[in-house]
Amino acid sequence: MRIPVPRPRSLAGQLFAMQAVLIAVLVAGYALFTYFSDRSQAEEAAGRQAMAVARSVADTPSVLAAIRTPRPTTALQPYALRVQRDTGVDFVTIMNPQGIRWTHPDENQIGKHFRGHIDRALQGESFTETYTGTLGPSVRAVTPIEDEDKRIVGLVSAGIKVEAISKRVQDQVTALLGVAGGALALGAVGTYVINARLRRHTHGMNAAELSRMHDYHEAALHAVREGLLMLDAQYRVALINDGGQELLGVTGDVVGRSVAELGLPAPLTGALLASEPRVDEVHLTAQRVLVVNTSPVSGGEHRGTVVTLRDVTELQSMMGELDSERGFTQALRSQAHEAANRLHTVVSLIELGRSDEAVDFATAELELAQALTDQVVAAVGEPVLAALLLGKTAQANERGVELVVSEESCLDDGLLPSTLPARDLVTILGNLIDNAVDAAQGSVSARVTVAAYSTNTDAAELVLRVSDTGTGVDPAHTEAVFQRGFSTKPSGPAGRGLGLALVRQAVTRHTGTLTVREAEGGGAEFEARLPLGERGGLAAGSEPADSGRSIEGGGSGRSPEDSGPGRSPEGSGPGRPADDTHSARVTVIPHPTQATESTSSDRPDKDPRSPGHAEGAGSARAADGAGPERPAEGTHPAETTATPHPTQATESVSADEGAAVGPTDGGDDV
């Protein structure tokens, strides 16, 4: 049979036993100390009392007179008994210098020799001693009786029995033990109450279990990557792990400080100070997007709050990219539908024998798409932003909103420093455009105007400005629109009011500024300014004409006739890459007056099979007779590079530059 191992006593039980033993030892020690101390004091008091009685008797004249009589006992015995009774001593013995008793409580002892020391008294000294006589152990005093000539004519001894002294001390000790017992009982009750409370707080665990739990607690606290924050009843930091300090961006010892003193954003501080629980709330800090959960500590009264923090910055970015890709997919689906309709129209015209009209129809469609692409790419040479604008243009068109790139826009490729990542630019501009499209949709002449340029100053800045023709922003809400969760639109499944908060977070991260004001002609105008620092690439702030584009000419620097679809000699489609290329690249088309120079300097490889190559800048046909050759009007001898369809441009820029299109929030504005 297995004998069960007894469970170690709980910490509260151990403390109770230790306190009980401690109180008992203290009481017993104090009782012993008091007993011996009182006994010593009682013996000293008895000695002083006996000495006083003995001297009083020795100084009495009647005693000296009785000693001179022939029978001193006759007069001295009654006197000694009376003094003994009146003073409370146990005996008064008067004797001659030889120690023969004249008086004694026991008359049988009269005439016998005194038991004790008298030598010092015979020398004229009074003294006390403890000695065992005929009455037992006693504390006695011995003093000489002197006559007028200072001769010792007798001795007096008065004493108190030790038994009487012990009885007095025992009575005191008994009372002391009673008080000590009461103190022990009271201490035991108090200890029990305290330990019951301690047992409740420690859940009955012993010291080893508490130590083991503490070790597990410390290991788990520093192992988890999520942030853990514990607040006390006064909302002071009671505990914070490494993940919490990293996610909140706090350094140093913050334990004991109030949440309001940590310098966190106001919405996040409000969530931490709230008494009601918060579940999966999204909050923004200077660098991160956090999901916050708060839960009060159970226990009846408010004892504190447990806060968990989860970093979803990367997840939010991926969600934004997914939303952008979904928008591009919808735009591509719509474009594919329209392209199929146009292709059917061209096929039908050819079947009807109207080849010239089919060519004119197809050329006009390609020129329209090419003009839009040329305008955007000529204005914004930065590949990621150009791809974003082309994609957003298609999305806005699907929603009945015209997206226009303003004439002042001019951003050359290579202008942006490495400290300004493309992802942050997409976050800023993408969310601003989405919000503007949402605001402009349904308005008269719905339009969104985008400007992107750099200032030509010592402190160069990148300016991104988006305006719309919507209802604008209420002046009372100019600051609130940048707060997380603020929105005048109905909440969707994923929530609203995060887009502009993400924009401000990205702008703040790069020490930029973000403003909102009323646009010309109504609507809202948002402007973000980001410092560029050391400018790279081409000169910033150049005039729009320097980029070789013409807004009036469709933004391509060519006449409509010059922008026809270039085909390779083998008859490849418009904008189709040559066999030795992997993907198409959007290229800014030079101004007509600079075409020759740019062709000779920038494109030394004049491969007639290059994408978009056009002989005579017209619509070149293959020699195998794939349709009648249609000469272009107003051709220019310069070789130009055709730009693919907007959807192709977006895809090509993303593939060649490796930039993620996103994240945007899908238009969470007012």
XYZ file of C-alpha atoms in Angstrom:
670
model
C 0.000 0.000 0.000
C 1.355 3.375 -0.982
C 1.572 5.770 1.896
C 0.429 9.219 0.775
C 3.048 11.898 1.155
C 1.667 14.715 3.272
C 1.349 17.982 1.416
C 3.677 20.655 2.720
C 2.000 23.135 5.007
C 0.832 26.251 3.249
C 2.696 29.490 3.667
C -0.109 30.868 5.805
C -0.048 27.756 8.036
C 3.710 27.943 8.414
C 3.505 31.594 9.322
C 0.755 30.923 11.866
C 2.784 28.159 13.563
C 5.883 30.309 13.601
C 4.026 33.248 15.115
C 2.371 31.050 17.770
C 5.711 29.559 18.826
C 7.289 32.995 18.833
C 4.579 34.427 21.073
C 4.808 31.448 23.456
C 8.584 31.757 23.728
C 8.354 35.489 24.309
C 5.722 35.078 27.033
C 7.647 32.259 28.779
C 10.889 34.171 28.638
C 9.259 37.286 29.976
C 7.649 35.279 32.798
C 10.968 33.748 33.852
C 12.708 37.071 33.672
C 9.978 38.672 35.727
C 10.053 35.888 38.319
C 13.770 36.111 38.995
C 13.748 39.867 38.803
C 10.859 40.149 41.250
C 12.447 37.594 43.598
C 15.678 39.546 43.695
C 13.804 42.758 44.273
C 11.691 41.111 46.987
C 14.777 39.846 48.803
C 16.349 43.288 48.667
C 13.153 44.828 49.981
C 12.970 42.242 52.768
C 16.580 42.989 53.731
C 15.885 46.714 53.909
C 12.753 46.098 55.973
C 14.599 43.807 58.391
C 17.454 46.302 58.739
C 15.046 49.109 59.558
C 13.314 47.029 62.231
C 16.618 45.897 63.766
C 18.004 49.430 63.985
C 14.776 50.719 65.429
C 14.932 48.118 68.186
C 18.648 48.770 68.837
C 18.053 52.490 69.207
C 15.136 52.128 71.623
C 16.198 53.329 75.159
C 13.906 50.844 76.862
C 15.813 47.999 75.235
C 19.113 49.335 76.614
C 17.527 49.697 80.039
C 16.116 46.149 79.943
C 19.541 44.737 79.028
C 21.009 46.235 82.234
C 18.458 44.379 84.404
C 19.247 40.951 85.869
C 16.545 39.250 83.753
C 16.391 40.984 80.352
C 14.070 38.363 78.838
C 11.203 39.381 81.080
C 11.002 42.872 79.581
C 12.390 42.221 76.104
C 10.293 39.151 75.034
C 6.908 40.928 75.068
C 8.440 43.942 73.350
C 10.042 41.836 70.617
C 6.775 39.983 69.906
C 4.919 43.292 69.689
C 7.468 44.748 67.251
C 7.372 41.532 65.190
C 3.619 41.744 64.918
C 3.529 45.453 64.115
C 6.284 45.463 61.454
C 5.379 42.241 59.620
C 8.711 40.533 60.082
C 8.918 36.835 60.951
C 11.203 37.200 63.940
C 12.980 39.742 66.178
C 15.803 38.228 68.189
C 17.681 40.192 70.878
C 20.869 38.554 72.186
C 23.932 39.300 74.248
C 27.350 39.874 72.638
C 28.074 36.158 72.930
C 25.046 35.282 70.775
C 22.808 33.906 73.545
C 19.184 34.700 72.764
C 17.114 36.859 75.118
C 14.061 36.757 72.820
C 12.699 34.445 70.102
C 9.288 33.656 68.566
C 9.736 30.145 69.888
C 10.243 30.473 73.626
C 12.054 27.120 73.665
C 14.887 28.726 71.740
C 15.446 31.447 74.376
C 18.805 31.007 76.091
C 20.269 29.094 73.197
C 22.974 30.226 70.813
C 21.958 32.318 67.791
C 22.339 30.593 64.409
C 24.024 32.980 62.084
C 26.984 35.283 61.707
C 27.587 37.979 64.328
C 31.295 38.748 63.890
C 30.733 41.819 61.753
C 28.109 43.129 64.162
C 30.528 42.761 67.084
C 32.834 45.077 65.178
C 30.099 47.715 65.093
C 28.825 46.961 61.520
C 25.227 46.393 60.524
C 24.686 43.861 57.687
C 22.110 41.624 56.021
C 22.371 38.012 54.919
C 20.346 34.994 53.862
C 20.754 32.203 56.311
C 18.909 29.049 57.380
C 18.018 29.232 61.042
C 15.560 27.558 63.344
C 12.635 28.939 61.303
C 14.144 27.958 57.952
C 15.818 30.077 55.259
C 15.380 33.779 55.908
C 16.678 37.168 54.937
C 17.937 38.721 58.157
C 19.620 41.898 59.349
C 22.030 42.012 62.318
C 22.959 45.270 64.072
C 24.773 46.029 67.372
C 23.231 47.654 70.486
C 25.547 50.282 71.944
C 25.447 52.117 75.268
C 26.352 55.727 75.921
C 30.064 54.892 75.759
C 29.696 53.164 72.376
C 30.274 49.804 73.926
C 28.418 46.878 72.353
C 26.114 45.528 75.028
C 23.909 43.394 72.802
C 22.811 42.444 69.265
C 19.467 42.599 67.428
C 18.488 40.385 64.463
C 15.240 40.844 62.511
C 14.325 38.723 59.521
C 11.739 37.572 56.993
C 11.507 33.961 55.892
C 12.354 33.184 52.244
C 9.156 31.186 52.037
C 7.128 34.314 52.553
C 9.156 36.148 49.940
C 8.656 33.307 47.426
C 4.941 33.304 48.103
C 4.723 36.988 47.247
C 6.681 36.437 44.017
C 4.565 33.439 43.092
C 1.422 35.480 43.465
C 2.881 38.076 41.105
C 4.025 35.416 38.645
C 0.572 33.821 38.686
C -0.980 37.138 37.759
C 1.712 37.604 35.114
C 1.046 34.176 33.651
C -2.649 34.999 33.450
C -1.895 38.184 31.559
C 0.603 36.320 29.353
C -1.959 33.627 28.612
C -4.469 36.277 27.583
C -1.851 37.926 25.383
C -1.006 34.570 23.824
C -4.669 33.869 23.110
C -5.185 37.339 21.664
C -2.037 37.004 19.566
C -3.152 33.600 18.341
C -6.541 34.970 17.289
C -4.923 37.932 15.534
C -2.409 35.650 13.868
C -5.178 33.343 12.715
C -7.138 36.230 11.206
C -4.068 37.590 9.464
C -3.074 34.199 8.159
C -6.599 33.442 6.985
C -6.396 36.598 4.910
C -2.938 35.627 3.710
C -4.174 32.136 2.871
C -6.964 33.656 0.805
C -4.519 35.843 -1.092
C -2.002 33.044 -1.661
C -4.742 30.511 -2.477
C -3.377 28.147 0.140
C -0.057 27.648 -1.647
C 3.117 26.948 0.250
C 6.410 28.763 -0.169
C 7.807 26.294 -2.716
C 4.683 26.555 -4.860
C 4.770 30.348 -4.709
C 8.444 30.375 -5.666
C 7.827 28.002 -8.566
C 4.868 30.062 -9.757
C 6.975 33.220 -9.588
C 9.652 31.597 -11.746
C 7.042 30.487 -14.298
C 5.495 33.935 -14.208
C 8.798 35.675 -14.895
C 9.680 33.266 -17.699
C 6.294 33.636 -19.387
C 6.301 37.389 -18.918
C 9.539 37.898 -20.809
C 8.985 35.121 -23.355
C 5.754 36.314 -24.985
C 6.134 38.769 -27.841
C 2.766 40.359 -27.210
C 2.645 43.286 -24.845
C 1.309 42.744 -21.327
C 0.462 45.658 -19.062
C -1.044 45.463 -15.576
C -2.539 48.520 -13.884
C -3.498 48.906 -10.241
C -6.734 50.403 -8.921
C -5.336 53.943 -9.387
C -4.358 53.163 -13.013
C -0.666 53.146 -12.210
C 1.635 50.706 -13.990
C 2.066 47.707 -11.722
C 3.804 45.481 -14.261
C 4.900 45.665 -17.888
C 6.838 43.140 -19.933
C 9.482 43.715 -22.587
C 6.957 43.418 -25.407
C 4.718 46.036 -23.819
C 7.576 48.516 -23.486
C 8.551 47.973 -27.122
C 5.019 48.282 -28.504
C 4.171 51.375 -26.441
C 7.554 52.956 -27.105
C 8.296 53.623 -23.421
C 11.744 53.317 -21.892
C 13.141 53.265 -18.397
C 11.369 52.222 -15.229
C 7.685 53.052 -15.685
C 6.386 50.905 -12.814
C 4.484 53.119 -10.402
C 3.788 55.844 -12.960
C 0.275 56.761 -14.017
C -0.891 55.805 -17.514
C -1.606 59.474 -18.187
C 2.110 60.245 -17.669
C 3.410 57.792 -20.294
C 2.910 60.174 -23.224
C 0.693 57.805 -25.213
C -1.811 58.999 -27.839
C -5.017 60.341 -26.323
C -7.326 57.591 -27.716
C -5.024 54.855 -26.414
C -4.726 56.533 -23.012
C -8.514 56.804 -22.837
C -8.889 53.103 -23.602
C -6.432 52.165 -20.845
C -8.180 54.422 -18.321
C -11.670 53.170 -19.182
C -13.437 51.118 -16.533
C -15.361 48.985 -19.012
C -13.575 46.179 -20.907
C -12.271 46.814 -24.425
C -12.173 43.977 -26.957
C -9.931 44.030 -30.053
C -9.821 47.815 -30.368
C -7.413 49.154 -32.978
C -5.218 52.037 -31.806
C -2.334 53.886 -33.382
C 0.967 54.934 -31.870
C 3.715 56.884 -33.570
C 5.114 53.767 -35.227
C 2.599 50.945 -34.891
C -0.970 49.764 -35.256
C -2.010 47.966 -32.063
C -4.966 45.790 -31.135
C -5.808 46.498 -27.491
C -7.781 44.316 -25.085
C -8.491 45.353 -21.496
C -10.070 43.304 -18.737
C -10.674 44.249 -15.080
C -9.082 42.096 -12.408
C -11.785 39.965 -10.784
C -12.401 40.193 -7.074
C -15.533 42.196 -6.336
C -14.078 45.687 -6.074
C -11.949 47.338 -8.750
C -8.496 45.951 -8.088
C -6.815 46.772 -11.387
C -6.794 46.161 -15.121
C -4.995 43.673 -17.350
C -4.091 45.018 -20.795
C -2.844 42.961 -23.737
C -1.276 44.574 -26.797
C -0.889 42.923 -30.199
C 1.096 44.457 -33.057
C -0.863 44.298 -36.324
C 1.152 46.857 -38.258
C 2.275 44.342 -40.877
C -1.158 42.741 -40.964
C -2.769 46.125 -41.536
C -0.334 46.786 -44.366
C -1.139 43.444 -45.964
C -4.856 44.142 -45.620
C -4.340 47.473 -47.343
C -2.415 45.808 -50.135
C -5.146 43.209 -50.459
C -7.776 45.939 -50.727
C -5.712 47.630 -53.428
C -5.281 44.388 -55.330
C -9.005 43.746 -55.044
C -9.657 47.173 -56.513
C -7.223 46.510 -59.334
C -8.890 43.182 -60.000
C -12.274 44.836 -60.274
C -10.837 47.475 -62.585
C -9.194 44.821 -64.752
C -12.432 42.866 -64.896
C -14.269 45.951 -66.086
C -11.526 46.802 -68.568
C -11.587 43.252 -69.899
C -15.334 43.523 -70.395
C -14.965 46.809 -72.270
C -12.041 45.459 -74.303
C -14.124 42.456 -75.326
C -16.909 44.754 -76.502
C -14.454 46.843 -78.525
C -12.804 43.738 -79.950
C -16.170 42.422 -81.046
C -16.842 45.761 -82.694
C -13.528 45.628 -84.596
C -14.152 42.029 -85.668
C -17.642 42.909 -86.840
C -16.344 45.857 -88.877
C -13.724 43.634 -90.532
C -16.350 40.991 -91.283
C -18.461 43.704 -92.899
C -15.515 44.664 -95.086
C -14.975 48.010 -93.404
C -11.321 47.545 -92.546
C -10.486 51.238 -92.565
C -13.218 52.008 -90.069
C -12.028 49.100 -87.895
C -8.484 50.499 -87.923
C -9.735 53.999 -87.103
C -11.849 52.674 -84.213
C -9.006 50.604 -82.720
C -6.472 53.417 -83.163
C -8.737 55.943 -81.445
C -9.225 53.639 -78.451
C -5.496 53.017 -78.114
C -4.686 56.718 -78.434
C -7.160 57.550 -75.664
C -5.632 55.010 -73.287
C -2.110 56.022 -74.317
C -2.830 59.698 -73.689
C -3.951 58.980 -70.104
C -0.910 56.827 -69.413
C 1.472 59.344 -70.956
C -0.010 62.165 -68.913
C 0.379 60.335 -65.603
C 3.829 58.933 -66.312
C 5.145 62.230 -67.664
C 3.923 64.039 -64.545
C 5.066 61.449 -62.009
C 8.201 59.603 -63.013
C 8.412 57.794 -59.681
C 7.314 54.270 -60.734
C 5.414 53.321 -57.588
C 3.379 56.527 -57.461
C 2.751 56.372 -61.203
C 1.427 52.835 -60.896
C -0.733 53.857 -57.948
C -2.203 56.806 -59.845
C -2.965 54.671 -62.897
C -4.690 52.063 -60.763
C -6.648 54.660 -58.786
C -7.637 56.365 -62.035
C -9.215 53.147 -63.282
C -10.978 52.613 -59.944
C -12.273 56.178 -59.860
C -13.513 55.879 -63.433
C -15.495 52.791 -62.483
C -17.208 54.803 -59.741
C -18.011 57.717 -62.000
C -15.288 60.026 -60.673
C -12.696 61.720 -62.865
C -9.170 61.585 -61.424
C -6.936 64.358 -62.756
C -3.199 64.826 -62.266
C -2.595 68.575 -61.970
C -0.215 70.434 -64.276
C 2.091 71.364 -61.393
C 2.871 67.708 -60.706
C 6.480 66.778 -61.386
C 8.328 63.934 -59.688
C 11.305 62.399 -61.442
C 12.430 58.836 -60.915
C 15.213 58.634 -58.323
C 14.159 61.824 -56.552
C 12.950 60.160 -53.366
C 15.587 59.324 -50.724
C 15.998 55.837 -49.306
C 14.647 57.056 -45.972
C 11.239 57.575 -47.584
C 10.013 54.064 -48.468
C 7.516 53.539 -51.254
C 5.123 51.752 -48.900
C 4.638 54.890 -46.809
C 4.035 56.984 -49.924
C 1.413 54.515 -51.111
C -0.207 54.606 -47.664
C -0.387 58.398 -47.710
C -1.431 59.040 -51.295
C -3.586 55.917 -51.639
C -5.713 56.677 -48.583
C -6.073 60.348 -49.512
C -7.262 59.403 -53.016
C -9.662 56.758 -51.693
C -11.181 59.269 -49.287
C -11.438 61.890 -52.004
C -13.158 59.467 -54.410
C -15.633 58.507 -51.692
C -16.359 62.171 -51.017
C -16.651 63.183 -54.681
C -18.794 60.244 -55.777
C -22.321 61.383 -56.478
C -21.446 65.081 -56.699
C -21.934 67.237 -59.792
C -18.912 66.936 -62.114
C -17.297 64.503 -59.677
C -13.568 65.067 -59.832
C -10.479 64.342 -57.755
C -7.347 66.370 -58.430
C -3.929 65.040 -57.425
C -0.719 67.063 -57.256
C 2.685 65.566 -56.494
C 5.833 67.666 -56.701
C 8.920 68.682 -54.760
C 9.785 72.188 -53.600
C 12.940 73.758 -54.996
C 14.225 75.172 -51.692
C 17.104 74.477 -49.326
C 14.783 72.381 -47.172
C 13.286 70.404 -50.032
C 9.911 68.830 -49.380
C 7.722 66.333 -51.182
C 4.210 67.740 -51.522
C 1.255 65.403 -52.045
C -2.045 67.264 -52.458
C -5.453 65.704 -53.100
C -8.648 67.730 -53.535
C -12.183 66.681 -54.373
C -15.534 68.151 -55.336
C -17.406 66.668 -52.396
C -19.119 68.418 -49.512
C -15.856 69.254 -47.741
C -14.866 68.923 -44.094
C -16.697 70.687 -41.293
C -14.261 73.251 -39.787
C -15.143 71.893 -36.359
C -13.829 68.483 -37.414
C -10.523 69.496 -39.017
C -8.579 67.854 -36.199
C -11.017 65.052 -35.447
C -10.844 63.632 -38.987
C -7.334 62.387 -38.226
C -8.427 60.552 -35.089
C -8.813 56.797 -35.216
C -12.451 55.782 -35.466
C -13.816 59.170 -36.592
C -15.970 58.920 -39.702
C -19.219 60.340 -41.041
C -19.777 57.257 -43.209
C -21.649 54.184 -42.010
C -19.455 51.537 -40.421
C -18.549 48.592 -42.564
C -17.569 45.072 -41.565
C -13.979 46.153 -40.988
C -14.838 49.428 -39.291
C -14.287 53.017 -40.400
C -12.081 55.935 -39.473
C -8.651 54.323 -39.890
C -7.442 55.633 -43.255
C -6.588 59.210 -42.299
C -5.206 58.008 -38.982
C -2.779 55.801 -40.914
C -1.921 58.754 -43.150
C -1.092 60.953 -40.179
C 0.912 58.144 -38.598
C 3.044 57.780 -41.740
C 3.480 61.555 -42.097
C 4.443 61.930 -38.438
C 6.914 59.068 -38.738
C 8.817 61.103 -41.353
C 8.491 64.409 -39.406
C 6.161 65.839 -42.023
C 2.974 67.914 -41.839
C -0.601 67.078 -42.783
C -3.256 69.761 -43.274
C -6.837 69.965 -44.479
C -8.644 72.994 -45.850
C -11.453 73.915 -48.197
C -10.601 73.386 -51.847
C -11.187 75.988 -54.529
C -14.733 75.604 -55.733
C -15.776 73.574 -52.689
C -14.810 70.198 -51.381
C -11.830 69.295 -49.225
C -8.125 69.571 -49.921
C -5.625 67.446 -47.998
C -1.938 68.266 -48.248
C 0.973 66.206 -46.920
C 4.496 67.623 -46.848
C 7.430 65.293 -46.272
C 11.059 66.470 -45.922
C 13.356 65.032 -48.581
C 16.702 65.798 -46.977
C 19.505 65.056 -49.435
C 17.876 65.044 -52.866
C 18.870 62.324 -55.273
C 18.279 61.706 -58.927
C 17.287 64.620 -61.150
C 16.824 68.173 -59.985
C 13.788 68.664 -57.854
C 11.205 71.291 -58.434
C 11.747 71.547 -62.197
C 9.016 73.035 -64.255
C 6.465 70.656 -65.736
C 7.633 71.485 -69.240
C 11.057 70.109 -68.427
C 9.637 66.638 -68.141
C 8.790 66.621 -71.789
C 5.024 66.431 -71.446
C 2.203 68.552 -72.793
C -1.101 68.596 -70.963
C -2.827 70.063 -73.984
C -1.462 67.329 -76.185
C -2.747 64.506 -74.049
C 0.293 64.576 -71.791
C 2.462 62.587 -74.214
C 4.225 65.312 -76.118
C 2.801 63.899 -79.375
C -0.135 64.622 -81.582
C -2.903 62.040 -81.537
C -1.760 60.858 -84.895
C 1.763 60.284 -83.605
C 0.645 58.123 -80.734
C -0.708 55.211 -82.704
C 0.005 51.665 -81.703
C 3.503 50.704 -82.728
C 3.958 47.156 -83.979
C 7.099 45.161 -84.449
C 7.931 43.773 -87.906
C 6.607 40.416 -86.753
C 3.267 42.014 -86.016
C 3.293 41.953 -82.204
C 0.514 43.786 -80.415
C 0.713 47.322 -79.083
C 3.141 47.784 -76.254
C 4.160 44.144 -76.412
C 7.739 43.507 -75.190
C 10.420 42.149 -77.445
C 11.483 38.533 -77.181
C 14.567 39.330 -75.106
C 12.705 41.306 -72.426
C 10.984 40.003 -69.330
C 8.426 42.702 -68.600
C 7.280 46.060 -69.866
C 8.603 49.247 -68.222
C 6.773 52.549 -68.227
C 8.947 55.226 -69.818
C 8.336 58.970 -69.887
C 7.801 60.053 -73.501
C 9.959 63.075 -74.374
C 8.728 66.366 -75.729
C 8.632 66.537 -79.552
C 11.380 69.160 -79.590
C 13.653 66.886 -77.561
C 12.768 63.580 -79.208
C 15.806 63.389 -81.421
C 18.250 64.225 -78.631
C 16.693 61.807 -76.204
C 16.696 59.061 -78.796
C 20.360 59.408 -79.492
C 21.485 59.770 -75.911
C 19.091 57.646 -73.926
C 18.427 54.766 -76.345
C 21.659 53.722 -78.050
C 20.158 50.335 -78.858
C 17.775 51.145 -81.708
C 16.378 47.689 -82.066
C 13.414 47.903 -84.470
C 11.914 45.038 -82.489
C 11.762 47.118 -79.298
C 8.348 47.472 -77.678
C 6.290 50.228 -79.150
C 8.812 51.022 -81.903
C 7.056 52.860 -84.726
C 8.523 53.611 -88.098
C 7.664 57.175 -88.894
C 5.907 57.422 -85.523
C 2.824 56.015 -87.190
C 1.010 52.722 -87.175
C 3.513 50.440 -88.871
C 2.133 47.248 -90.394
C 4.062 44.036 -90.924
C 5.257 43.250 -94.464
C 3.270 40.024 -94.546
C 0.138 42.023 -95.267
C -1.564 41.931 -91.932
C -3.936 44.701 -92.927
C -3.536 47.802 -95.080
C -0.704 50.097 -94.156
C -2.025 53.367 -92.817
C 0.410 56.293 -92.953
C 0.375 58.707 -90.027
C -0.167 62.394 -90.390
C 2.286 64.849 -88.910
C 4.870 62.215 -88.197
C 8.080 62.997 -86.427
C 11.340 61.219 -87.236
C 12.219 60.649 -83.583
C 11.875 57.175 -82.147
C 9.476 57.061 -79.184
C 8.625 54.392 -76.683
C 4.969 53.431 -76.462
C 3.461 53.149 -73.000
C 1.195 50.187 -72.277
C -2.440 50.257 -71.280
C -3.103 51.638 -67.765
C -3.631 48.172 -66.371
C -0.433 46.990 -68.034
C 1.429 50.012 -66.733
C 0.420 49.254 -63.209
C 1.497 45.659 -63.506
C 4.774 46.478 -65.212
C 5.860 49.052 -62.669
C 5.083 46.742 -59.815
C 7.032 43.918 -61.434
C 10.091 45.956 -62.391
C 10.448 48.110 -59.313
C 9.454 45.502 -56.728
C 7.177 47.972 -54.945
C 4.072 46.878 -53.136
C 0.983 48.783 -54.194
C -0.621 49.410 -50.830
C -1.437 49.689 -48.105
C -4.562 51.779 -48.233
C -7.565 51.598 -46.033
C -10.180 51.569 -48.716
C -11.271 55.148 -48.112
C -11.922 55.601 -44.418
C -12.423 59.379 -44.391
C -15.295 61.592 -43.455
